[in-house]
Amino acid sequence: MSELSRRSFFKKAGLGGLVIAIPFSGLTELEAAAFRKIDDTSTMTELDKLHMPKVTLPPVVEDGNQAPIIVEIDHPMEKDHYIKSIQIMNFNDPVVIKGQCFFTPQSGQAFMSTQIRLAGGESRVWVVSECNHHGKWAVSRDVKLSLIHISEPTRPERIGDGGVGVEK
């Protein structure tokens, strides 16, 4: 019986981890496939129009720490038919869920307004609404940070005592 050396164990464990990680590399498409989404708004049915989130998000933001987003859904909030939740997600960011709000019929309207943090560069932000009868509906918006924000950060102003190391 051959002994398993520490080096060969780590090699095999590393290869196993690589094989496991490969199927999950397309997480955005895998997750998006679980939602009803409309690619062409001209073919939307009345059911689609009733459930599809309306998203206001600027296509370019200067500050990735404060990207404003508004989500509203023109859906009745009746006792037996209502929007249960809205989720805002960005699969490019280490923290995927950017915001989540739960509703009851007493909420009156499915509406959410917040500021989200975006990772640098370009991102696709997904908004998912969940109806208690018709499941999850999703829409995505592409957003990118302006070049001003992506450029090299400026050094903060330092003020030393005695005039040594003073920068302005």
JSON list of C-alpha atoms in Angstrom, two decimals, residues 10-149:
[
{"chain": "A", "resi": 10, "resn": "PHE", "atom": "CA", "xyz": [-2.05, 19.01, -1.66]},
{"chain": "A", "resi": 11, "resn": "LYS", "atom": "CA", "xyz": [-1.59, 18.48, -5.41]},
{"chain": "A", "resi": 12, "resn": "LYS", "atom": "CA", "xyz": [-4.63, 16.20, -5.56]},
{"chain": "A", "resi": 13, "resn": "ALA", "atom": "CA", "xyz": [-6.68, 18.46, -3.30]},
{"chain": "A", "resi": 14, "resn": "GLY", "atom": "CA", "xyz": [-5.79, 21.47, -5.48]},
{"chain": "A", "resi": 15, "resn": "LEU", "atom": "CA", "xyz": [-6.82, 19.67, -8.68]},
{"chain": "A", "resi": 16, "resn": "GLY", "atom": "CA", "xyz": [-10.06, 18.56, -7.02]},
{"chain": "A", "resi": 17, "resn": "GLY", "atom": "CA", "xyz": [-10.80, 22.13, -6.00]},
{"chain": "A", "resi": 18, "resn": "LEU", "atom": "CA", "xyz": [-10.14, 23.31, -9.56]},
{"chain": "A", "resi": 19, "resn": "VAL", "atom": "CA", "xyz": [-12.54, 20.74, -11.00]},
{"chain": "A", "resi": 20, "resn": "ILE", "atom": "CA", "xyz": [-15.24, 21.71, -8.52]},
{"chain": "A", "resi": 21, "resn": "ALA", "atom": "CA", "xyz": [-14.78, 25.44, -9.20]},
{"chain": "A", "resi": 22, "resn": "ILE", "atom": "CA", "xyz": [-15.11, 25.19, -12.99]},
{"chain": "A", "resi": 23, "resn": "PRO", "atom": "CA", "xyz": [-18.89, 24.48, -13.15]},
{"chain": "A", "resi": 24, "resn": "PHE", "atom": "CA", "xyz": [-19.62, 27.52, -10.97]},
{"chain": "A", "resi": 25, "resn": "SER", "atom": "CA", "xyz": [-17.65, 30.00, -13.09]},
{"chain": "A", "resi": 26, "resn": "GLY", "atom": "CA", "xyz": [-20.80, 31.08, -14.99]},
{"chain": "A", "resi": 27, "resn": "LEU", "atom": "CA", "xyz": [-22.81, 31.93, -11.87]},
{"chain": "A", "resi": 28, "resn": "THR", "atom": "CA", "xyz": [-24.54, 34.94, -13.39]},
{"chain": "A", "resi": 29, "resn": "GLU", "atom": "CA", "xyz": [-26.09, 32.98, -16.23]},
{"chain": "A", "resi": 30, "resn": "LEU", "atom": "CA", "xyz": [-26.92, 30.07, -13.96]},
{"chain": "A", "resi": 31, "resn": "GLU", "atom": "CA", "xyz": [-28.68, 32.32, -11.47]},
{"chain": "A", "resi": 32, "resn": "ALA", "atom": "CA", "xyz": [-30.38, 34.37, -14.17]},
{"chain": "A", "resi": 33, "resn": "ALA", "atom": "CA", "xyz": [-31.83, 31.22, -15.75]},
{"chain": "A", "resi": 34, "resn": "ALA", "atom": "CA", "xyz": [-33.99, 30.68, -12.63]},
{"chain": "A", "resi": 35, "resn": "PHE", "atom": "CA", "xyz": [-35.92, 33.92, -13.23]},
{"chain": "A", "resi": 36, "resn": "ARG", "atom": "CA", "xyz": [-38.44, 34.97, -15.83]},
{"chain": "A", "resi": 37, "resn": "LYS", "atom": "CA", "xyz": [-36.83, 37.75, -17.80]},
{"chain": "A", "resi": 38, "resn": "ILE", "atom": "CA", "xyz": [-37.89, 39.66, -20.88]},
{"chain": "A", "resi": 39, "resn": "ASP", "atom": "CA", "xyz": [-35.30, 40.49, -23.52]},
{"chain": "A", "resi": 40, "resn": "ASP", "atom": "CA", "xyz": [-37.66, 42.25, -25.91]},
{"chain": "A", "resi": 41, "resn": "THR", "atom": "CA", "xyz": [-40.08, 44.68, -24.25]},
{"chain": "A", "resi": 42, "resn": "SER", "atom": "CA", "xyz": [-42.25, 44.86, -27.39]},
{"chain": "A", "resi": 43, "resn": "THR", "atom": "CA", "xyz": [-43.40, 41.25, -26.83]},
{"chain": "A", "resi": 44, "resn": "MET", "atom": "CA", "xyz": [-44.39, 41.67, -23.17]},
{"chain": "A", "resi": 45, "resn": "THR", "atom": "CA", "xyz": [-47.75, 40.23, -22.16]},
{"chain": "A", "resi": 46, "resn": "GLU", "atom": "CA", "xyz": [-50.05, 41.81, -19.57]},
{"chain": "A", "resi": 47, "resn": "LEU", "atom": "CA", "xyz": [-48.75, 39.30, -17.02]},
{"chain": "A", "resi": 48, "resn": "ASP", "atom": "CA", "xyz": [-45.16, 40.35, -17.83]},
{"chain": "A", "resi": 49, "resn": "LYS", "atom": "CA", "xyz": [-46.00, 44.04, -17.48]},
{"chain": "A", "resi": 50, "resn": "LEU", "atom": "CA", "xyz": [-47.67, 43.42, -14.14]},
{"chain": "A", "resi": 51, "resn": "HIS", "atom": "CA", "xyz": [-44.65, 41.62, -12.61]},
{"chain": "A", "resi": 52, "resn": "MET", "atom": "CA", "xyz": [-41.57, 43.10, -14.27]},
{"chain": "A", "resi": 53, "resn": "PRO", "atom": "CA", "xyz": [-39.61, 45.47, -11.98]},
{"chain": "A", "resi": 54, "resn": "LYS", "atom": "CA", "xyz": [-39.14, 49.02, -13.25]},
{"chain": "A", "resi": 55, "resn": "VAL", "atom": "CA", "xyz": [-35.57, 50.02, -12.42]},
{"chain": "A", "resi": 56, "resn": "THR", "atom": "CA", "xyz": [-34.05, 53.49, -12.38]},
{"chain": "A", "resi": 57, "resn": "LEU", "atom": "CA", "xyz": [-30.25, 53.25, -12.30]},
{"chain": "A", "resi": 58, "resn": "PRO", "atom": "CA", "xyz": [-27.85, 55.63, -14.05]},
{"chain": "A", "resi": 59, "resn": "PRO", "atom": "CA", "xyz": [-25.78, 53.91, -16.78]},
{"chain": "A", "resi": 60, "resn": "VAL", "atom": "CA", "xyz": [-22.63, 55.66, -15.49]},
{"chain": "A", "resi": 61, "resn": "VAL", "atom": "CA", "xyz": [-21.90, 56.55, -11.88]},
{"chain": "A", "resi": 62, "resn": "GLU", "atom": "CA", "xyz": [-19.03, 58.61, -10.54]},
{"chain": "A", "resi": 63, "resn": "ASP", "atom": "CA", "xyz": [-18.89, 57.09, -7.07]},
{"chain": "A", "resi": 64, "resn": "GLY", "atom": "CA", "xyz": [-19.11, 53.30, -6.87]},
{"chain": "A", "resi": 65, "resn": "ASN", "atom": "CA", "xyz": [-19.85, 53.54, -3.15]},
{"chain": "A", "resi": 66, "resn": "GLN", "atom": "CA", "xyz": [-23.14, 55.40, -3.72]},
{"chain": "A", "resi": 67, "resn": "ALA", "atom": "CA", "xyz": [-24.97, 54.30, -6.85]},
{"chain": "A", "resi": 68, "resn": "PRO", "atom": "CA", "xyz": [-28.64, 55.34, -6.51]},
{"chain": "A", "resi": 69, "resn": "ILE", "atom": "CA", "xyz": [-31.25, 52.78, -7.54]},
{"chain": "A", "resi": 70, "resn": "ILE", "atom": "CA", "xyz": [-35.06, 52.90, -7.48]},
{"chain": "A", "resi": 71, "resn": "VAL", "atom": "CA", "xyz": [-37.23, 49.82, -8.02]},
{"chain": "A", "resi": 72, "resn": "GLU", "atom": "CA", "xyz": [-41.01, 49.87, -8.34]},
{"chain": "A", "resi": 73, "resn": "ILE", "atom": "CA", "xyz": [-43.56, 47.33, -9.49]},
{"chain": "A", "resi": 74, "resn": "ASP", "atom": "CA", "xyz": [-47.09, 48.19, -10.63]},
{"chain": "A", "resi": 75, "resn": "HIS", "atom": "CA", "xyz": [-48.64, 45.12, -9.06]},
{"chain": "A", "resi": 76, "resn": "PRO", "atom": "CA", "xyz": [-51.77, 44.87, -6.92]},
{"chain": "A", "resi": 77, "resn": "MET", "atom": "CA", "xyz": [-51.05, 44.20, -3.25]},
{"chain": "A", "resi": 78, "resn": "GLU", "atom": "CA", "xyz": [-54.11, 42.08, -2.46]},
{"chain": "A", "resi": 79, "resn": "LYS", "atom": "CA", "xyz": [-54.45, 39.55, 0.34]},
{"chain": "A", "resi": 80, "resn": "ASP", "atom": "CA", "xyz": [-54.10, 36.55, -2.00]},
{"chain": "A", "resi": 81, "resn": "HIS", "atom": "CA", "xyz": [-51.90, 38.09, -4.74]},
{"chain": "A", "resi": 82, "resn": "TYR", "atom": "CA", "xyz": [-48.96, 40.39, -3.99]},
{"chain": "A", "resi": 83, "resn": "ILE", "atom": "CA", "xyz": [-45.22, 40.98, -4.42]},
{"chain": "A", "resi": 84, "resn": "LYS", "atom": "CA", "xyz": [-43.37, 39.15, -1.63]},
{"chain": "A", "resi": 85, "resn": "SER", "atom": "CA", "xyz": [-39.89, 40.60, -2.11]},
{"chain": "A", "resi": 86, "resn": "ILE", "atom": "CA", "xyz": [-37.44, 42.60, -4.19]},
{"chain": "A", "resi": 87, "resn": "GLN", "atom": "CA", "xyz": [-33.74, 41.72, -4.35]},
{"chain": "A", "resi": 88, "resn": "ILE", "atom": "CA", "xyz": [-30.93, 43.76, -5.90]},
{"chain": "A", "resi": 89, "resn": "MET", "atom": "CA", "xyz": [-27.87, 41.70, -6.88]},
{"chain": "A", "resi": 90, "resn": "ASN", "atom": "CA", "xyz": [-24.50, 42.19, -8.53]},
{"chain": "A", "resi": 91, "resn": "PHE", "atom": "CA", "xyz": [-22.67, 38.94, -9.29]},
{"chain": "A", "resi": 92, "resn": "ASN", "atom": "CA", "xyz": [-19.43, 40.82, -10.09]},
{"chain": "A", "resi": 93, "resn": "ASP", "atom": "CA", "xyz": [-19.09, 42.03, -6.52]},
{"chain": "A", "resi": 94, "resn": "PRO", "atom": "CA", "xyz": [-17.86, 39.93, -3.58]},
{"chain": "A", "resi": 95, "resn": "VAL", "atom": "CA", "xyz": [-21.08, 40.82, -1.73]},
{"chain": "A", "resi": 96, "resn": "VAL", "atom": "CA", "xyz": [-23.67, 39.67, -4.25]},
{"chain": "A", "resi": 97, "resn": "ILE", "atom": "CA", "xyz": [-26.90, 40.79, -2.55]},
{"chain": "A", "resi": 98, "resn": "LYS", "atom": "CA", "xyz": [-26.95, 44.58, -2.54]},
{"chain": "A", "resi": 99, "resn": "GLY", "atom": "CA", "xyz": [-30.39, 45.06, -1.08]},
{"chain": "A", "resi": 100, "resn": "GLN", "atom": "CA", "xyz": [-33.46, 43.08, -0.15]},
{"chain": "A", "resi": 101, "resn": "CYS", "atom": "CA", "xyz": [-36.92, 44.16, 0.90]},
{"chain": "A", "resi": 102, "resn": "PHE", "atom": "CA", "xyz": [-39.91, 42.06, 1.94]},
{"chain": "A", "resi": 103, "resn": "PHE", "atom": "CA", "xyz": [-43.54, 43.05, 1.49]},
{"chain": "A", "resi": 104, "resn": "THR", "atom": "CA", "xyz": [-47.00, 42.09, 2.67]},
{"chain": "A", "resi": 105, "resn": "PRO", "atom": "CA", "xyz": [-50.36, 43.16, 1.25]},
{"chain": "A", "resi": 106, "resn": "GLN", "atom": "CA", "xyz": [-50.43, 45.84, 3.96]},
{"chain": "A", "resi": 107, "resn": "SER", "atom": "CA", "xyz": [-47.31, 47.43, 2.39]},
{"chain": "A", "resi": 108, "resn": "GLY", "atom": "CA", "xyz": [-49.56, 49.01, -0.23]},
{"chain": "A", "resi": 109, "resn": "GLN", "atom": "CA", "xyz": [-46.93, 49.20, -2.98]},
{"chain": "A", "resi": 110, "resn": "ALA", "atom": "CA", "xyz": [-43.80, 47.27, -3.96]},
{"chain": "A", "resi": 111, "resn": "PHE", "atom": "CA", "xyz": [-41.24, 50.09, -3.95]},
{"chain": "A", "resi": 112, "resn": "MET", "atom": "CA", "xyz": [-37.59, 50.23, -2.96]},
{"chain": "A", "resi": 113, "resn": "SER", "atom": "CA", "xyz": [-35.10, 53.10, -3.12]},
{"chain": "A", "resi": 114, "resn": "THR", "atom": "CA", "xyz": [-31.51, 52.82, -1.91]},
{"chain": "A", "resi": 115, "resn": "GLN", "atom": "CA", "xyz": [-27.87, 53.35, -2.74]},
{"chain": "A", "resi": 116, "resn": "ILE", "atom": "CA", "xyz": [-25.69, 50.38, -3.59]},
{"chain": "A", "resi": 117, "resn": "ARG", "atom": "CA", "xyz": [-21.96, 49.82, -3.70]},
{"chain": "A", "resi": 118, "resn": "LEU", "atom": "CA", "xyz": [-20.53, 48.64, -7.03]},
{"chain": "A", "resi": 119, "resn": "ALA", "atom": "CA", "xyz": [-17.28, 46.90, -7.80]},
{"chain": "A", "resi": 120, "resn": "GLY", "atom": "CA", "xyz": [-14.94, 48.79, -10.18]},
{"chain": "A", "resi": 121, "resn": "GLY", "atom": "CA", "xyz": [-15.39, 48.75, -13.93]},
{"chain": "A", "resi": 122, "resn": "GLU", "atom": "CA", "xyz": [-18.58, 47.49, -15.53]},
{"chain": "A", "resi": 123, "resn": "SER", "atom": "CA", "xyz": [-21.30, 45.60, -13.68]},
{"chain": "A", "resi": 124, "resn": "ARG", "atom": "CA", "xyz": [-24.64, 44.06, -14.47]},
{"chain": "A", "resi": 125, "resn": "VAL", "atom": "CA", "xyz": [-27.11, 44.73, -11.67]},
{"chain": "A", "resi": 126, "resn": "TRP", "atom": "CA", "xyz": [-30.01, 42.27, -11.40]},
{"chain": "A", "resi": 127, "resn": "VAL", "atom": "CA", "xyz": [-33.32, 43.16, -9.80]},
{"chain": "A", "resi": 128, "resn": "VAL", "atom": "CA", "xyz": [-35.60, 40.25, -8.92]},
{"chain": "A", "resi": 129, "resn": "SER", "atom": "CA", "xyz": [-39.20, 40.57, -7.79]},
{"chain": "A", "resi": 130, "resn": "GLU", "atom": "CA", "xyz": [-41.08, 37.62, -6.35]},
{"chain": "A", "resi": 131, "resn": "CYS", "atom": "CA", "xyz": [-44.83, 37.26, -6.67]},
{"chain": "A", "resi": 132, "resn": "ASN", "atom": "CA", "xyz": [-46.58, 34.88, -4.28]},
{"chain": "A", "resi": 133, "resn": "HIS", "atom": "CA", "xyz": [-48.47, 33.32, -7.27]},
{"chain": "A", "resi": 134, "resn": "HIS", "atom": "CA", "xyz": [-46.27, 33.71, -10.35]},
{"chain": "A", "resi": 135, "resn": "GLY", "atom": "CA", "xyz": [-42.71, 33.26, -9.06]},
{"chain": "A", "resi": 136, "resn": "LYS", "atom": "CA", "xyz": [-39.63, 35.36, -9.70]},
{"chain": "A", "resi": 137, "resn": "TRP", "atom": "CA", "xyz": [-39.25, 38.00, -12.38]},
{"chain": "A", "resi": 138, "resn": "ALA", "atom": "CA", "xyz": [-35.94, 39.66, -13.20]},
{"chain": "A", "resi": 139, "resn": "VAL", "atom": "CA", "xyz": [-34.52, 42.55, -15.12]},
{"chain": "A", "resi": 140, "resn": "SER", "atom": "CA", "xyz": [-30.89, 43.62, -15.45]},
{"chain": "A", "resi": 141, "resn": "ARG", "atom": "CA", "xyz": [-29.19, 46.95, -16.00]},
{"chain": "A", "resi": 142, "resn": "ASP", "atom": "CA", "xyz": [-25.60, 47.53, -17.04]},
{"chain": "A", "resi": 143, "resn": "VAL", "atom": "CA", "xyz": [-23.75, 50.23, -15.15]},
{"chain": "A", "resi": 144, "resn": "LYS", "atom": "CA", "xyz": [-20.16, 51.34, -15.12]},
{"chain": "A", "resi": 145, "resn": "LEU", "atom": "CA", "xyz": [-18.03, 53.62, -13.03]},
{"chain": "A", "resi": 146, "resn": "SER", "atom": "CA", "xyz": [-16.78, 56.77, -14.72]},
{"chain": "A", "resi": 147, "resn": "LEU", "atom": "CA", "xyz": [-13.10, 56.95, -15.61]},
{"chain": "A", "resi": 148, "resn": "ILE", "atom": "CA", "xyz": [-12.62, 59.65, -13.00]},
{"chain": "A", "resi": 149, "resn": "HIS", "atom": "CA", "xyz": [-13.39, 57.16, -10.23]}
]
